[in-house]
Amino acid sequence: MAGFSLLPFVLLLASAAGLASPRVLPGVFDLAVLGAGPTGITAAVKAAQLGHRAIVIDDPGSGAKLQVGGPSGLFSKALRDVSKRLNVQTLRSMGLRDSAIWSQASDLCRDIALVETQNTVRRLQRAGVPRIQGCAAFEELQPDGTVLLRCTMRDGSALMVNAKRALVATGSKAWAAPGVPLDGRRIFDSDSIKRLTYLPTSVVITGSGIIAIEFAKIFATLGAKVLLLVRGSSLDSALEKFGFDAAFGPEVQEALLASGIKLRFDTEVVPGSFVVPGSLSAPVRMRLRTKPDLCSACAPPGDEEVCCDLYMLAAGRDPNSASLNLGAVGATLDARGALAVDRQLCAVDGVVWGAGDVLGPPSLASTGIQQATAAIAAMFGTADMEGAGLDYRPAALVGNPYRYPVGIWTTPEISYFGQSPKQAARSGVDIVEGIARYTATLRGHVNRCTTGTLKLVVESRGGAVIGVFIFGDEACELIHYGMEIVNSGRTVFDVRDTCFAAVTYHELFTVAADDAIRKLGEQGSGAKIVARGLC
């Protein structure tokens, strides 16, 4: 394996200081992958499995790069798991200081990230794919049709890499709002929060998307007082923005409030109003502004000062493309920095492809991996590879509710796949909704669930399940069975008659199917329903 033999050479160059001129890595690679997240790693390994020489170039950022291969959201998932293991109130009552508690929490998070990194490195080694730790940028398209990349190493030296093709999989970065003095110490975004070094007792978060809700629940579970600032007028509309059924809004909001999280709608921090002290013992101060005409019950009109240990901005992410010099090879970026690609995910004909968050929404690790597979199939002409020929551009993914499942790692979890009732109505499809509460299942009683709902969106004409929406324990696991139901065209009768192991959450599907069948019988429509003697 020629690629594997280059690995020590690449690492040696990464640590060599004081080189007067750029060194050139010998040979021409079939594929250079920019980025070592799930998307980039998948692309490099698949290319190597097809017999092509691939190399991964990954920007380590500042300090030691601990995580390689994991999604950008791995930290929040790890911290969520840790927050469920540690009872902060109990540890404090035993006399443990917050610094000791946070040290234990951060060590557990690092252990999870380290395992992922070790698994990824082994995966690359088995495939014979070397990895350069450096910041890559496009230098030029050469006369022979290859692309030349300049890799800036940690010591400032440069290494030139020549490849026949390049895949941009550099992910995304947190959106930086004007007037928010991000410092990675008291004021954080969804990237810098990974560098948190203390256990906060009070947290203010701006945002209503997946990241904001996840971290609000995490910090509340860790014992902090959390204030979640939502720019919109309701949580219903916020959930609908990322595709979830807005009807779950009141239940999700009730669960947030029950965990001690305070919600403020139509509210934002006044830009430039932050007062950040030098000492961690003093609070951060900021002014909030609420629109009184839209949410008069939320707060008095005008500005209001609040204090907290930590402020987090979680109001979206932008493609990570600014430093790549993509213009040098003729690639096009949109206003937010997303790489423009064609149906085959090609950005520069026959030379540069893109996959993952750098293309824009939906910005999920799962869809990035699918895009990587599709890009490899397109660039190497592998028509029989899974995903070959399908359209994986952002608009095609976001506009089709049947392309991917979504899981949100709150506590409890949120997940969905398929059409929501509103989407079905816009499509002119008559539906009924089969509802199952966690409290109606034996597993729910065993686990003492007080909240949680599963909804089946069912076509009235024949009883086919066209959407599954879940809010509750293990929702991110359960949704894959829901996806299988929808994709295989199964009906609520099929679901009702399926044999599940006892005392499992899959009983939710049976309860929801029974509820949908009852409603279909009340409607008295559908040939299958009539044939089964329900009306």
XYZ file of C-alpha atoms in Angstrom:
535
model
C 0.000 0.000 0.000
C 1.822 3.074 -1.241
C -0.332 5.493 0.748
C 0.367 3.757 4.062
C 4.124 3.891 3.517
C 3.930 7.662 3.186
C 2.406 8.176 6.636
C 5.691 8.451 8.606
C 7.071 10.752 5.911
C 4.094 13.054 6.159
C 4.264 13.219 9.955
C 8.005 13.976 9.779
C 7.363 16.895 7.478
C 4.651 18.151 9.807
C 7.178 18.506 12.604
C 10.126 19.806 10.590
C 10.708 23.485 11.275
C 12.515 26.237 9.479
C 12.094 25.109 5.879
C 13.089 27.975 3.575
C 10.812 26.993 0.686
C 7.788 24.737 0.258
C 8.530 21.046 0.082
C 6.693 18.955 -2.500
C 5.215 15.603 -1.543
C 6.437 13.081 -4.164
C 3.975 11.601 -6.621
C 0.445 12.449 -7.668
C -2.501 11.263 -5.567
C -5.716 10.119 -7.188
C -7.674 12.008 -4.527
C -6.862 14.637 -1.917
C -9.565 15.001 0.733
C -9.746 18.292 2.617
C -11.219 17.608 6.057
C -11.129 14.672 8.483
C -14.693 14.599 9.727
C -17.070 11.708 8.994
C -17.582 12.997 5.432
C -13.906 13.275 4.532
C -12.887 10.018 6.197
C -15.669 8.132 4.410
C -14.608 9.539 1.031
C -10.917 8.729 1.505
C -11.540 5.163 2.698
C -14.024 4.408 -0.093
C -11.597 5.729 -2.689
C -8.821 3.542 -1.240
C -11.115 0.504 -1.241
C -11.625 1.063 -4.969
C -7.857 0.890 -5.470
C -7.122 4.622 -5.680
C -4.366 6.547 -3.886
C -6.002 8.940 -1.441
C -4.668 11.347 1.167
C -6.470 13.291 3.919
C -5.460 16.844 4.825
C -6.901 18.082 8.099
C -6.546 21.491 9.749
C -5.642 20.799 13.384
C -6.544 24.308 14.543
C -4.910 25.709 17.658
C -3.405 23.379 20.231
C -3.513 19.609 20.054
C -6.170 18.143 17.811
C -7.917 15.512 19.905
C -10.910 14.612 17.776
C -10.479 13.146 14.307
C -13.298 11.525 12.383
C -16.163 12.439 14.683
C -18.964 14.866 13.753
C -18.868 18.474 14.935
C -21.698 17.631 17.330
C -19.779 14.828 19.064
C -18.907 17.067 22.016
C -22.533 17.879 22.781
C -23.500 14.197 22.572
C -20.613 13.242 24.849
C -21.399 16.018 27.332
C -25.075 15.028 27.306
C -24.135 11.457 28.186
C -21.817 12.678 30.941
C -24.482 15.016 32.352
C -26.835 12.049 32.714
C -24.173 10.035 34.549
C -23.121 12.745 36.999
C -25.546 13.972 39.651
C -24.055 17.389 40.278
C -26.288 18.134 43.263
C -25.250 14.884 44.976
C -21.562 15.472 44.256
C -21.786 18.990 45.673
C -23.500 17.677 48.810
C -20.553 15.286 49.248
C -18.208 18.265 49.363
C -16.799 18.095 45.842
C -15.938 21.455 44.369
C -17.286 22.501 40.995
C -13.751 22.440 39.575
C -13.403 18.754 40.504
C -16.831 17.927 39.080
C -16.056 19.656 35.788
C -12.649 17.994 35.623
C -14.364 14.619 35.828
C -16.949 15.619 33.205
C -14.366 16.954 30.764
C -12.159 13.878 31.234
C -15.085 11.635 30.313
C -15.791 13.760 27.207
C -12.140 13.578 26.164
C -12.166 9.808 26.612
C -15.130 9.511 24.236
C -13.459 11.773 21.648
C -10.153 9.913 22.013
C -11.793 6.561 21.312
C -13.348 7.996 18.138
C -9.974 9.421 17.082
C -8.188 6.121 17.666
C -10.827 4.225 15.705
C -10.547 6.701 12.823
C -6.737 6.545 12.710
C -6.885 2.751 12.641
C -9.466 2.898 9.870
C -7.192 5.121 7.773
C -4.197 2.903 8.440
C -6.070 -0.235 7.417
C -7.099 1.484 4.178
C -3.562 2.741 3.544
C -4.567 6.424 3.610
C -2.010 8.925 5.020
C -3.132 12.065 6.841
C -1.431 15.439 6.887
C -2.103 17.755 9.825
C -2.127 21.098 8.105
C -4.312 23.830 6.675
C -4.888 23.228 2.957
C -5.624 25.815 0.274
C -5.904 25.519 -3.482
C -2.840 26.851 -5.272
C -3.665 26.303 -8.960
C -4.933 24.022 -11.682
C -1.881 22.746 -13.506
C -1.510 22.281 -17.286
C -1.775 18.493 -16.973
C -5.221 18.858 -15.320
C -4.097 18.073 -11.783
C -4.686 20.364 -8.828
C -1.892 21.722 -6.639
C -2.602 22.235 -2.928
C -0.543 24.219 -0.440
C -0.615 22.798 3.100
C 0.490 25.124 5.876
C 1.844 23.065 8.748
C 1.703 23.868 12.455
C 5.235 25.280 12.434
C 4.428 27.625 9.531
C 6.254 25.611 6.888
C 4.520 24.689 3.637
C 4.027 21.354 1.921
C 2.765 21.097 -1.676
C 0.482 18.193 -2.601
C -0.439 17.281 -6.146
C -3.648 15.348 -6.879
C -5.805 14.410 -9.854
C -8.954 15.194 -7.875
C -9.872 17.004 -4.671
C -12.883 16.616 -2.402
C -13.754 19.568 -0.168
C -15.224 18.270 3.103
C -14.178 21.018 5.495
C -17.499 21.189 7.330
C -18.978 24.308 8.857
C -18.245 26.871 11.539
C -20.462 28.666 14.011
C -22.049 31.887 12.795
C -20.521 34.927 14.474
C -23.086 37.648 15.210
C -21.979 41.297 15.154
C -21.597 42.768 18.615
C -20.971 39.433 20.373
C -17.399 39.418 21.812
C -16.624 35.706 21.503
C -13.603 34.949 23.689
C -13.767 31.192 24.333
C -13.747 31.908 28.067
C -17.052 33.485 29.022
C -18.665 34.125 25.628
C -18.945 31.026 23.431
C -20.368 29.739 20.179
C -21.115 26.138 19.218
C -17.451 25.580 18.265
C -15.580 27.269 21.110
C -17.859 25.725 23.767
C -15.653 22.623 23.465
C -12.920 24.616 25.234
C -15.034 25.268 28.339
C -12.855 24.825 31.463
C -15.336 25.275 34.323
C -18.801 24.237 35.478
C -21.157 27.209 35.041
C -23.977 27.861 37.508
C -25.912 30.195 35.205
C -26.115 30.155 31.414
C -27.792 32.340 28.796
C -28.199 30.847 25.299
C -29.410 32.599 22.154
C -31.035 30.279 19.623
C -33.932 27.908 19.092
C -32.442 25.321 16.766
C -31.028 21.878 17.400
C -27.763 23.047 19.005
C -29.399 25.624 21.289
C -32.008 23.218 22.640
C -29.424 20.450 23.132
C -27.077 22.642 25.166
C -29.914 24.216 27.170
C -30.920 20.742 28.363
C -27.302 19.701 28.983
C -26.460 22.681 31.182
C -29.772 22.366 33.040
C -28.982 18.698 33.746
C -25.566 19.809 35.031
C -27.328 21.999 37.584
C -27.091 25.411 35.906
C -29.851 27.982 35.741
C -30.530 28.331 32.025
C -32.217 31.163 30.139
C -32.994 30.360 26.483
C -33.553 33.408 24.268
C -35.747 32.676 21.242
C -35.951 35.328 18.551
C -39.248 33.923 17.251
C -42.657 34.213 18.847
C -43.096 30.539 19.805
C -41.313 27.234 20.106
C -43.791 25.758 17.625
C -42.410 27.869 14.803
C -38.838 27.184 15.921
C -39.391 23.403 15.748
C -41.029 23.730 12.339
C -37.966 25.529 10.978
C -35.872 22.386 11.279
C -38.674 20.108 10.052
C -40.288 18.833 13.238
C -44.051 18.710 13.701
C -45.061 22.044 15.245
C -47.843 20.328 17.189
C -45.186 18.960 19.546
C -44.231 22.513 20.547
C -46.278 22.700 23.765
C -44.992 19.308 24.990
C -41.362 20.158 24.206
C -41.777 23.532 25.891
C -43.337 21.913 28.958
C -40.382 19.512 29.197
C -37.908 22.408 28.969
C -39.729 24.335 31.668
C -39.975 21.239 33.868
C -36.185 20.925 33.785
C -35.859 24.482 35.075
C -35.072 26.202 31.773
C -36.569 29.662 31.375
C -37.763 30.695 27.918
C -37.979 34.208 26.561
C -39.584 34.681 23.156
C -39.050 37.585 20.738
C -35.964 38.468 22.765
C -32.337 39.044 21.858
C -29.187 40.479 23.396
C -28.567 44.115 22.545
C -25.436 44.087 20.311
C -22.418 45.588 22.042
C -24.029 45.497 25.496
C -21.789 42.760 26.910
C -19.659 43.565 29.962
C -17.146 40.748 30.404
C -15.039 40.878 33.594
C -11.508 39.553 33.770
C -12.272 37.298 36.729
C -14.357 34.129 36.499
C -15.851 34.956 39.891
C -17.639 38.031 38.529
C -20.702 37.642 36.280
C -21.018 38.549 32.611
C -23.562 41.332 32.132
C -25.673 42.064 29.077
C -28.872 43.813 28.108
C -31.870 42.057 26.614
C -34.415 43.601 24.307
C -37.898 42.109 23.920
C -40.421 43.158 21.301
C -43.363 44.282 23.456
C -45.774 44.407 20.551
C -45.242 40.695 19.812
C -44.741 39.252 23.270
C -46.127 41.660 25.842
C -46.375 38.966 28.520
C -42.709 37.973 28.253
C -41.063 41.067 29.702
C -41.551 44.765 30.204
C -40.772 46.920 27.167
C -37.296 48.342 26.783
C -33.931 46.897 27.784
C -33.310 44.628 30.762
C -29.962 43.672 32.260
C -29.185 40.019 33.041
C -26.115 38.352 34.542
C -24.648 34.883 33.992
C -21.487 32.820 34.244
C -21.572 31.875 30.571
C -23.212 33.155 27.407
C -23.543 30.944 24.314
C -24.557 31.984 20.815
C -26.150 29.071 18.946
C -27.880 30.775 16.055
C -26.706 28.815 13.048
C -23.611 27.698 11.174
C -21.843 28.768 7.973
C -19.805 26.648 5.521
C -16.100 26.537 6.357
C -14.608 27.664 3.044
C -13.069 31.123 3.494
C -9.426 29.992 3.753
C -9.460 27.445 0.914
C -8.711 29.860 -1.969
C -11.303 28.056 -4.095
C -11.337 30.904 -6.602
C -7.863 29.828 -7.735
C -9.381 26.750 -9.371
C -12.582 28.397 -10.605
C -14.982 27.165 -7.907
C -17.986 29.295 -6.930
C -19.260 30.155 -3.450
C -22.627 31.638 -2.496
C -23.130 34.599 -0.141
C -22.749 32.401 2.979
C -19.687 30.599 1.630
C -21.381 27.374 0.481
C -19.600 25.594 -2.344
C -21.715 25.439 -5.502
C -21.906 21.956 -7.040
C -23.826 20.184 -9.794
C -26.020 17.118 -9.461
C -22.917 14.910 -9.168
C -21.536 17.193 -6.399
C -18.830 18.455 -8.761
C -17.658 22.052 -8.284
C -14.951 22.229 -10.969
C -15.422 19.876 -13.888
C -13.516 16.650 -13.344
C -11.272 18.099 -10.636
C -13.011 19.409 -7.511
C -16.005 17.941 -5.682
C -17.728 18.856 -2.426
C -19.628 17.036 0.309
C -21.008 17.700 3.772
C -21.628 20.953 5.625
C -19.467 22.979 3.231
C -22.333 22.666 0.715
C -24.916 24.053 3.150
C -28.008 22.473 4.781
C -29.022 20.037 6.139
C -25.550 19.984 7.749
C -25.849 16.514 9.273
C -23.093 13.923 9.591
C -25.412 11.284 8.140
C -26.156 13.216 4.956
C -22.506 14.239 4.640
C -21.506 10.575 4.582
C -24.104 9.902 1.872
C -22.793 12.849 -0.141
C -19.230 11.536 0.213
C -20.293 8.140 -1.111
C -22.143 9.746 -4.025
C -19.174 11.995 -4.872
C -16.754 9.050 -4.924
C -19.153 7.107 -7.156
C -19.367 10.080 -9.535
C -15.650 10.896 -9.726
C -14.530 7.282 -10.220
C -17.467 6.128 -12.341
C -18.736 3.504 -9.912
C -22.382 3.250 -10.898
C -23.138 0.292 -8.620
C -22.079 2.120 -5.428
C -24.910 3.015 -3.032
C -26.177 6.536 -3.738
C -24.822 6.690 -7.280
C -27.063 8.715 -9.572
C -29.182 10.299 -6.845
C -29.256 14.064 -6.336
C -27.534 14.914 -3.046
C -27.399 18.671 -3.469
C -28.681 20.592 -0.419
C -31.941 21.694 -2.075
C -32.737 18.107 -3.124
C -32.114 16.808 0.405
C -33.885 19.528 2.373
C -36.875 19.532 0.016
C -37.530 15.795 0.375
C -38.739 14.491 3.776
C -37.943 10.902 2.752
C -34.182 11.324 2.232
C -32.845 11.182 5.805
C -33.903 10.858 9.458
C -33.221 13.626 11.976
C -32.266 13.023 15.610
C -31.945 15.774 18.207
C -30.094 14.766 21.364
C -32.089 16.660 23.926
C -33.313 14.992 27.118
C -35.693 13.454 26.178
C -34.778 13.087 22.516
C -36.537 14.379 19.384
C -36.556 12.562 16.039
C -38.545 12.369 12.832
C -38.746 10.974 9.329
C -41.225 11.514 6.514
C -44.061 13.965 6.041
C -45.535 16.045 8.842
C -49.295 16.690 8.928
C -48.718 20.176 7.492
C -46.587 18.821 4.652
C -49.225 16.222 3.863
C -51.920 18.901 3.792
C -49.851 21.017 1.392
C -49.500 17.933 -0.830
C -53.258 17.381 -0.811
C -52.992 14.080 1.094
C -55.778 13.253 3.548
C -54.342 11.810 6.744
C -55.104 10.702 10.261
C -52.677 10.858 13.158
C -52.000 7.834 15.334
C -50.875 9.001 18.781
C -49.123 6.988 21.488
C -48.033 8.429 24.830
C -45.043 6.958 26.610
C -47.184 6.756 29.732
C -49.477 4.293 27.891
C -46.700 1.689 27.514
C -45.283 -0.760 30.018
C -41.692 0.318 29.282
C -42.767 3.893 29.927
C -44.044 2.899 33.372
C -40.899 0.890 34.114
C -38.729 3.915 33.270
C -41.130 6.288 35.061
C -41.652 8.436 31.981
C -43.821 11.465 32.617
C -43.633 12.855 29.107
C -43.121 11.604 25.566
C -45.206 11.001 22.445
C -44.942 9.010 19.215
C -47.024 10.086 16.227
C -47.708 8.131 13.038
C -48.867 10.208 10.071
C -51.148 7.863 8.142
C -52.653 8.217 4.665
C -56.423 7.869 4.954
C -57.015 6.098 1.644
C -55.056 2.941 2.323
C -53.539 3.299 5.782
C -49.913 3.719 4.637
C -47.588 5.321 7.178
C -45.992 8.387 5.564
C -44.369 10.024 8.591
C -43.092 9.222 12.092
C -42.440 11.850 14.776
C -41.118 11.034 18.249
C -40.417 13.054 21.381
C -39.197 10.923 24.265
C -36.604 8.472 25.549
C -34.614 6.610 22.862
C -36.320 8.589 20.088
C -33.082 8.771 18.074
C -32.900 4.968 18.075
C -36.609 4.293 17.516
C -36.770 6.521 14.439
C -34.841 4.005 12.349
C -37.656 1.491 12.669
C -40.048 4.310 11.802
C -37.965 5.087 8.713
C -38.131 1.431 7.665
C -41.935 1.466 8.023
C -42.253 4.508 5.795
C -39.692 3.472 3.172
C -41.147 -0.019 2.796
C -44.690 1.304 2.312
C -46.112 -0.502 5.314
C -49.585 0.252 6.627
C -50.798 0.719 10.162
C -52.274 -2.792 9.898
C -48.777 -4.166 9.249
C -47.457 -2.236 12.227
C -50.283 -3.375 14.496
C -49.711 -7.021 13.575
C -45.918 -6.923 14.030
C -44.579 -8.949 16.964
C -42.302 -6.886 19.210
C -40.324 -8.073 22.223
C -42.172 -7.372 25.451
C -41.481 -4.344 27.640
C -39.809 -2.307 24.903
C -40.550 1.149 23.554
C -41.621 -0.443 20.273
C -44.995 -0.920 21.948
C -45.449 2.767 21.094
C -45.816 1.808 17.428
C -48.539 -0.707 18.279
C -50.453 1.803 20.400
C -50.149 4.508 17.733
C -51.250 2.064 15.006
C -54.331 1.081 17.045
C -55.184 4.765 17.491
C -54.808 5.447 13.750
C -56.932 2.403 12.820
C -59.675 3.574 15.161
C -59.677 7.008 13.508
C -59.657 5.466 10.031
C -62.687 3.408 11.022
C -64.471 6.555 12.192
C -63.753 8.151 8.821
C -65.102 5.069 6.985
C -62.843 5.527 3.978
C -60.317 3.346 2.189
C -60.695 0.006 0.426
C -58.329 -1.835 2.771
C -60.173 -0.518 5.790
C -63.538 -1.635 4.428
C -62.109 -5.037 3.498
C -60.930 -5.570 7.066
C -64.436 -4.900 8.383
C -63.599 -1.703 10.247
C -66.569 0.228 8.925
